[in-house]
Short mmCIF file of C-alpha atoms in Angstrom, two decimals:
data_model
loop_
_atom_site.label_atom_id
_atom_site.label_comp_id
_atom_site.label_asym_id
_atom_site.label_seq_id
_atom_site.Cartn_x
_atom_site.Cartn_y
_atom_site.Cartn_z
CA UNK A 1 -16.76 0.63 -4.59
CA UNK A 2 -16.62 -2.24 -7.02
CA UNK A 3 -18.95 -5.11 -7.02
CA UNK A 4 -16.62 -7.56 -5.67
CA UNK A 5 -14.93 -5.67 -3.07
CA UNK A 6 -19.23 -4.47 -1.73
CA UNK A 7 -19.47 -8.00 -1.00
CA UNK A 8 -16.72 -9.35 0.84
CA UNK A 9 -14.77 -6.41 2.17
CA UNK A 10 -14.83 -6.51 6.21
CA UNK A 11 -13.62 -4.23 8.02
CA UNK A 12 -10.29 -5.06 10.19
CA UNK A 13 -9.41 -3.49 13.68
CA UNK A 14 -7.51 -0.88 13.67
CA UNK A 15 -5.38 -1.51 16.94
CA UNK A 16 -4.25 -5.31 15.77
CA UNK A 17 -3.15 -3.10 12.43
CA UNK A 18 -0.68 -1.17 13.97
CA UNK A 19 0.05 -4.22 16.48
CA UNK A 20 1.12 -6.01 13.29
CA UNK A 21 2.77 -3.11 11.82
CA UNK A 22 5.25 -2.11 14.61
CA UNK A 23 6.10 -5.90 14.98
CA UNK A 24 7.04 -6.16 11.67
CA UNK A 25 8.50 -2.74 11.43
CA UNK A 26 10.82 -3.96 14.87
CA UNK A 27 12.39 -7.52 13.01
CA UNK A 28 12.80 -5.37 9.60
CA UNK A 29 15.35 -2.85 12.04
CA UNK A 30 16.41 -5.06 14.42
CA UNK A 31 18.08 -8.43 12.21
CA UNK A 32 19.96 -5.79 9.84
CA UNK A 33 21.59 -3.96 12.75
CA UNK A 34 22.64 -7.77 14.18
CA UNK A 35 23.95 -8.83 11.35
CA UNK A 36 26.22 -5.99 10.69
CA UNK A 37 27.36 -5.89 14.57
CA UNK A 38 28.55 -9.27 14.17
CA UNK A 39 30.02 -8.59 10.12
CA UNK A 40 31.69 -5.83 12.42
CA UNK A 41 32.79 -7.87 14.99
CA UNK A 42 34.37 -10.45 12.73
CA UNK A 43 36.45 -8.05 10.29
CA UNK A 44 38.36 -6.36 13.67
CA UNK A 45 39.46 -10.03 14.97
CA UNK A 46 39.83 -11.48 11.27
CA UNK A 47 40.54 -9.05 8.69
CA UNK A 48 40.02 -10.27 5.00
CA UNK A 49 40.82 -8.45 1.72
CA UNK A 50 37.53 -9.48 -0.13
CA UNK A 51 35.02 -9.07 3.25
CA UNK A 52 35.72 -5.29 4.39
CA UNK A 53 34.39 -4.08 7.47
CA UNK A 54 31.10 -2.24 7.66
CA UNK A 55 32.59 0.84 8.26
CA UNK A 56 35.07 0.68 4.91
CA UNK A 57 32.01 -0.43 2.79
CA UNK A 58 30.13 2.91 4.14
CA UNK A 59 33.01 4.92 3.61
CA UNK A 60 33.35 3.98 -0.11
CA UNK A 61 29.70 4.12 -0.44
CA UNK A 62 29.99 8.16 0.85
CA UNK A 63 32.69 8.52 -1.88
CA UNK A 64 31.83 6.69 -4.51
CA UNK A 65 28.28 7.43 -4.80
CA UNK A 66 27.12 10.63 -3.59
CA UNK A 67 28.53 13.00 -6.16
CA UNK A 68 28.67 12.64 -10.06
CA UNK A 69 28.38 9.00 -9.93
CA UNK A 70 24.53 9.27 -8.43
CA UNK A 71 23.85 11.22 -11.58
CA UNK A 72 26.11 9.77 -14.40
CA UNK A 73 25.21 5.95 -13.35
CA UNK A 74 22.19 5.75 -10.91
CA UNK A 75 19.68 7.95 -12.12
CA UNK A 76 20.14 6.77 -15.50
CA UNK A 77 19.58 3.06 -14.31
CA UNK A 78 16.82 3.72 -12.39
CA UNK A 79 14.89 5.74 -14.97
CA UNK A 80 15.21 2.57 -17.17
CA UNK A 81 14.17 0.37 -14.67
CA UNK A 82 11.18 2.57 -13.67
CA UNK A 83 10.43 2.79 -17.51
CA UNK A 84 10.73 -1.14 -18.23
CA UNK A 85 8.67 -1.75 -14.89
CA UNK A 86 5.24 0.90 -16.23
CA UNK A 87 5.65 -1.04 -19.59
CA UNK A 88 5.74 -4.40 -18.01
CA UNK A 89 3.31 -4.01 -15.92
CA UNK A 90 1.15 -2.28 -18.30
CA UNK A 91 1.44 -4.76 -20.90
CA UNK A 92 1.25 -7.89 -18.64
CA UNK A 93 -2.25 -6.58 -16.92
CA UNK A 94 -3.85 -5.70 -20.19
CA UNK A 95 -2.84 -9.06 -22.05
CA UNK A 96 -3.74 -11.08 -19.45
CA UNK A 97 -7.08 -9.62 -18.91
CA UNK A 98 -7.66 -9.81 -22.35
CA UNK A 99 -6.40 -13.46 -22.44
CA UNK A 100 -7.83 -14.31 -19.31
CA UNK A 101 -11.50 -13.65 -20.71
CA UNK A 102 -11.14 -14.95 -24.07
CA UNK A 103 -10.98 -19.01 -24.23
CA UNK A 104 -9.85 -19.60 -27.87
CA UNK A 105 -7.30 -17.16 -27.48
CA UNK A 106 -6.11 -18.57 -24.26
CA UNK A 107 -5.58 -21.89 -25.72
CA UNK A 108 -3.54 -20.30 -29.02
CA UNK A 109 -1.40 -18.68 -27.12
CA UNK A 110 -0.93 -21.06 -24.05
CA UNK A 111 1.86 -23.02 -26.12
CA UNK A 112 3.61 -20.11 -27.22
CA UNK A 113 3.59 -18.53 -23.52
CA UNK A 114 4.70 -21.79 -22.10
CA UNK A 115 7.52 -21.81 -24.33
CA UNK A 116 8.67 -18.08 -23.84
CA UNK A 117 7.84 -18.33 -20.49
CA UNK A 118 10.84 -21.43 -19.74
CA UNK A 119 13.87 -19.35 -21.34
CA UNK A 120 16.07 -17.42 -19.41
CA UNK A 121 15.40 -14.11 -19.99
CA UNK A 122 19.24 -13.36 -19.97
CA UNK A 123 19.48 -15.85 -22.93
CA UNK A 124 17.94 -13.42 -24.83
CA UNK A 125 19.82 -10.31 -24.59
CA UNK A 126 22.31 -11.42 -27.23
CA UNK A 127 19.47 -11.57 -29.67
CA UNK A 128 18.32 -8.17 -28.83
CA UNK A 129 21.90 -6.78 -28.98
CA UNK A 130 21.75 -8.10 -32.53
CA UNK A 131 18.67 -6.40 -33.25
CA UNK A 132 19.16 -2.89 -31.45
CA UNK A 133 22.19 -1.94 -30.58
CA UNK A 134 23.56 -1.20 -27.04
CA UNK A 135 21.21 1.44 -26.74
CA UNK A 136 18.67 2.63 -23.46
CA UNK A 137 15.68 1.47 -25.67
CA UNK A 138 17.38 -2.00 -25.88
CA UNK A 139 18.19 -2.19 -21.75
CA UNK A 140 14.93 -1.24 -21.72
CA UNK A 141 12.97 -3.69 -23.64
CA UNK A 142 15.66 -6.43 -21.70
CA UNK A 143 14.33 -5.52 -18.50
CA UNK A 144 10.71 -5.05 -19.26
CA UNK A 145 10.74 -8.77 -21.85
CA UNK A 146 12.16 -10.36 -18.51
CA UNK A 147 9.77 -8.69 -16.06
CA UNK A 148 6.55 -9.17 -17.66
CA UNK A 149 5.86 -13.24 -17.26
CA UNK A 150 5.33 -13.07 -13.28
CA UNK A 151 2.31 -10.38 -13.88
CA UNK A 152 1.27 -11.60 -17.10
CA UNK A 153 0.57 -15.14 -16.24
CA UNK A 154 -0.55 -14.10 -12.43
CA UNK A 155 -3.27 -12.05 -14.41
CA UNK A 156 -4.49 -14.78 -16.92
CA UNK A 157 -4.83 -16.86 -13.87
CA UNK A 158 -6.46 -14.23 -11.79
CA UNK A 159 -8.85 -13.46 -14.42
CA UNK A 160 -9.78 -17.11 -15.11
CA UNK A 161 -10.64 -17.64 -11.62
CA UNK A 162 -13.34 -15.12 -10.98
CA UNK A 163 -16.27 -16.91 -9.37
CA UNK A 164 -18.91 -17.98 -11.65
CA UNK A 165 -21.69 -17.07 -9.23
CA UNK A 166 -21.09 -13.88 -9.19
CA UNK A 167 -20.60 -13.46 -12.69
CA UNK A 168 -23.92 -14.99 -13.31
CA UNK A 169 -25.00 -12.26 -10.82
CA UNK A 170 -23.74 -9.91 -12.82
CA UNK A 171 -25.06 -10.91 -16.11
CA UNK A 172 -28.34 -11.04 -14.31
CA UNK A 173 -28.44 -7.55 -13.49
CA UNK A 174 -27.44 -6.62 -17.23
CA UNK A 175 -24.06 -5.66 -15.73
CA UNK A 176 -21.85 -4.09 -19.20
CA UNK A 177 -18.46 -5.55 -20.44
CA UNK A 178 -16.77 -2.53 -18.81
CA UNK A 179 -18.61 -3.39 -15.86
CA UNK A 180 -17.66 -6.43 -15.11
CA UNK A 181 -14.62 -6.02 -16.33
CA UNK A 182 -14.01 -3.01 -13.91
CA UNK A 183 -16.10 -3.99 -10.96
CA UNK A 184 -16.09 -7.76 -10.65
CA UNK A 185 -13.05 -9.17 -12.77
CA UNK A 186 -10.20 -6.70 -11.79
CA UNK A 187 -11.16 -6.72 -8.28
CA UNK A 188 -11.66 -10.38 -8.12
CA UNK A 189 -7.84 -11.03 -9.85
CA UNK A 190 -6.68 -8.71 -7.90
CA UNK A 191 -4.61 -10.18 -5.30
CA UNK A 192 -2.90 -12.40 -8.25
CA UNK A 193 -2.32 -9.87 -10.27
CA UNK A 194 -0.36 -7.68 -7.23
CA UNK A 195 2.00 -11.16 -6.12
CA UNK A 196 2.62 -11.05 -10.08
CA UNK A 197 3.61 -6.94 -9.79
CA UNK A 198 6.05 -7.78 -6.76
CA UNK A 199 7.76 -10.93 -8.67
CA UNK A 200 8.11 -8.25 -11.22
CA UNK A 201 10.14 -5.53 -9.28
CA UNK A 202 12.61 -8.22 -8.32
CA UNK A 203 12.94 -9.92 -11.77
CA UNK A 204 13.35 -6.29 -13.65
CA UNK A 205 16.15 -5.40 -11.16
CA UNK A 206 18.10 -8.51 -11.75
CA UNK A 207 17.85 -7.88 -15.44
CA UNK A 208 18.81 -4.00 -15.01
CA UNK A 209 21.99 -5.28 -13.79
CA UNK A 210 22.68 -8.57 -16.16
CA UNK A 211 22.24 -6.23 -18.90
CA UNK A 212 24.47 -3.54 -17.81
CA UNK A 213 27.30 -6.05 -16.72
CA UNK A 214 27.89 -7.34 -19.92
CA UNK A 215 26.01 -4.27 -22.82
CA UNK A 216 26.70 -0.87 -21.25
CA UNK A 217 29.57 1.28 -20.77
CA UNK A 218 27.88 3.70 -17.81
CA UNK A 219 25.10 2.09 -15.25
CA UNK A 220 25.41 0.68 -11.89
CA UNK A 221 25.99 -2.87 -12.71
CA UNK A 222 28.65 -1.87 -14.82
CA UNK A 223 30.52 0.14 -11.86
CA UNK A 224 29.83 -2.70 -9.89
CA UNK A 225 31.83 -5.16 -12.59
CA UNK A 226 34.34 -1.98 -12.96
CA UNK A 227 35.15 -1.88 -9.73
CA UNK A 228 35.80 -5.99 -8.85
CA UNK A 229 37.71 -6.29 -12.30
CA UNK A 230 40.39 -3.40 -10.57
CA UNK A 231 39.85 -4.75 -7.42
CA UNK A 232 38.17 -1.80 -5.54
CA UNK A 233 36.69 -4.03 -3.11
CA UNK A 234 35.18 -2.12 -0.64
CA UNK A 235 33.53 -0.09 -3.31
CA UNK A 236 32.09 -3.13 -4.94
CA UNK A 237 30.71 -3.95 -2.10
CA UNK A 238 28.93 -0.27 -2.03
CA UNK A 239 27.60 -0.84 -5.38
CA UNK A 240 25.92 -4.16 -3.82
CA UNK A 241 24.74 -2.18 -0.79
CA UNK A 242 23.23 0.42 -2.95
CA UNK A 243 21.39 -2.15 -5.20
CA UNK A 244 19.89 -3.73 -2.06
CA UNK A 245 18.94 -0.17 -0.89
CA UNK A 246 17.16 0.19 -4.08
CA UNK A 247 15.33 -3.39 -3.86
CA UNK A 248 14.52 -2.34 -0.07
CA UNK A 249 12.81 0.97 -1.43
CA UNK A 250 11.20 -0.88 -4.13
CA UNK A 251 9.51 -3.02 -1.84
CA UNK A 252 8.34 -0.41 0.37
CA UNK A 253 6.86 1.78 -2.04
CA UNK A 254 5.05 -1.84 -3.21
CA UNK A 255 4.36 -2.33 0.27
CA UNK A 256 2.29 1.21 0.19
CA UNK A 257 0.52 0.50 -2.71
CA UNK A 258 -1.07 -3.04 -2.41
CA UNK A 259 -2.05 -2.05 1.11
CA UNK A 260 -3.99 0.55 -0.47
CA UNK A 261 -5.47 -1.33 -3.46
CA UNK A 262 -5.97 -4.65 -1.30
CA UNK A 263 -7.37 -3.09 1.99
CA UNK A 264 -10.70 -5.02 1.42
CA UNK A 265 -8.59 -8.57 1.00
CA UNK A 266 -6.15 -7.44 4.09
CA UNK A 267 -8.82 -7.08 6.25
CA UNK A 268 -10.62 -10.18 5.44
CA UNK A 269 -7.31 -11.94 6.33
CA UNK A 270 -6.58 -10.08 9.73
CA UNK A 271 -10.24 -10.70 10.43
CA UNK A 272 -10.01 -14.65 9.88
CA UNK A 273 -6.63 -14.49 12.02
CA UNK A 274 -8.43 -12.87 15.18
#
């Protein structure tokens, strides 16, 4: 148990947990299933060529992606998506710690990040282009260039935040760099530095699919752009569907993990709540 975490974690009750959890669990089933009754609804008394009904979407989704199409455009997407996420995050936690704790280099690089930091990322993907190719390694370094600025400056600020007193305590109990670092800083940024991670998984999925719409010739977001440019509606729509299915596990699986890593700052907040 880190230093931080020893000192403030509280313990929250277990039955307002699950209270919480099944609440949330209820509006997360129940608005979906709404919605599409009344999408439903409103394609049987209104037909319309670009707004299929439910059903036609989930046909097309049956047989347009489960069969080669999962494995010649979806798996490959996702790999490079998981790949560009690890290196984003990776990269984004490790310079912003290291950014974070040092001053002069903080106020180097501030102008440069500032700068980097207010152009598109899409902007950019020319200029890569130029540089690489249309290769994986260049959708790759797209996704990961775009995804890294929620984490990395969520980190820096994280890190810059940790509170003094206790790192006086620390010092004062000849506490080591790694120490601190691992027990007092980390745990302290913590919470930024997971809002940064989640801002991440949605910017890296947006630029998964700008840079397969316009620099790939296999990928989802280039079936997707395949399939409106021949007008295959309903399986356009599919191709949407399936990208908010991936979002929707993508959150989930974040979901799992921060409640695991932030259990000590989750139960300080259902504990202030009560």
């Amino acid at each position: 148990m880190s230093l931080y975490t020893s000192t403030v974690r509280t313990p929250a009750p277990k039955s307002r947990l699950w209270a919480k959890a099944g609440e949330n669990t209820l509006y997360a089933v129940a608005l979906p299933l709404v919605l599409l009754l009344i999408w439903g609804i409103a394609a049987t008394i209104s037909p319309a060529k670009f707004f299929p009904a439910p059903q036609t979407i989930a046909g097309a989704f049956s047989d347009t992606w489960i069969g080669p199409a999962f494995v010649n455009d979806v798996l490959p997407s996702l790999a490079r998506l998981f790949v560009a996420i690890v290196i984003a995050v990776l990269v984004g936690i490790v310079a912003g710690t290291l950014i974070g704790l040092t001053r002069w280099l903080r106020e180097l690089l501030e102008p440069l990040l500032e700068f980097f930091r207010a152009i598109p990322p899409p902007v950019l993907i020319p200029v890569f282009v130029a540089f690489l190719g249309v290769t994986d390694a260049m959708q790759i370094i797209v996704i990961a260039f775009g995804a890294i600025w929620p984490v990395l400056l969520n980190t820096i600020e994280g890190v810059r935040a940790t509170d003094s007193v206790m790192t006086e305590t620390a010092r004062s109990y000849s506490l080591t760099r790694s120490q601190r670092l691992f027990d007092l800083v980390l745990p302290a940024a913590s919470p930024r530095i997971m809002a940064g991670v989640r801002q991440t998984l949605s910017v890296a999925l947006i630029m998964m699919v700008i840079s397969e719409l316009f620099y790939s010739s296999s990928g989802l977001g280039y079936q997707i752009k395949y399939f409106q440019q021949n007008y295959l509606i309903a399986e356009m729509w599919s191709g949407i569907l399936l990208l908010g299915l991936i979002g929707v596990l993508l959150a989930v699986v974040f979901g799992f993990v921060e409640r695991r890593v932030l259990r000590w700052y989750h139960g300080i907040k259902e504990v202030e709540r009560a």
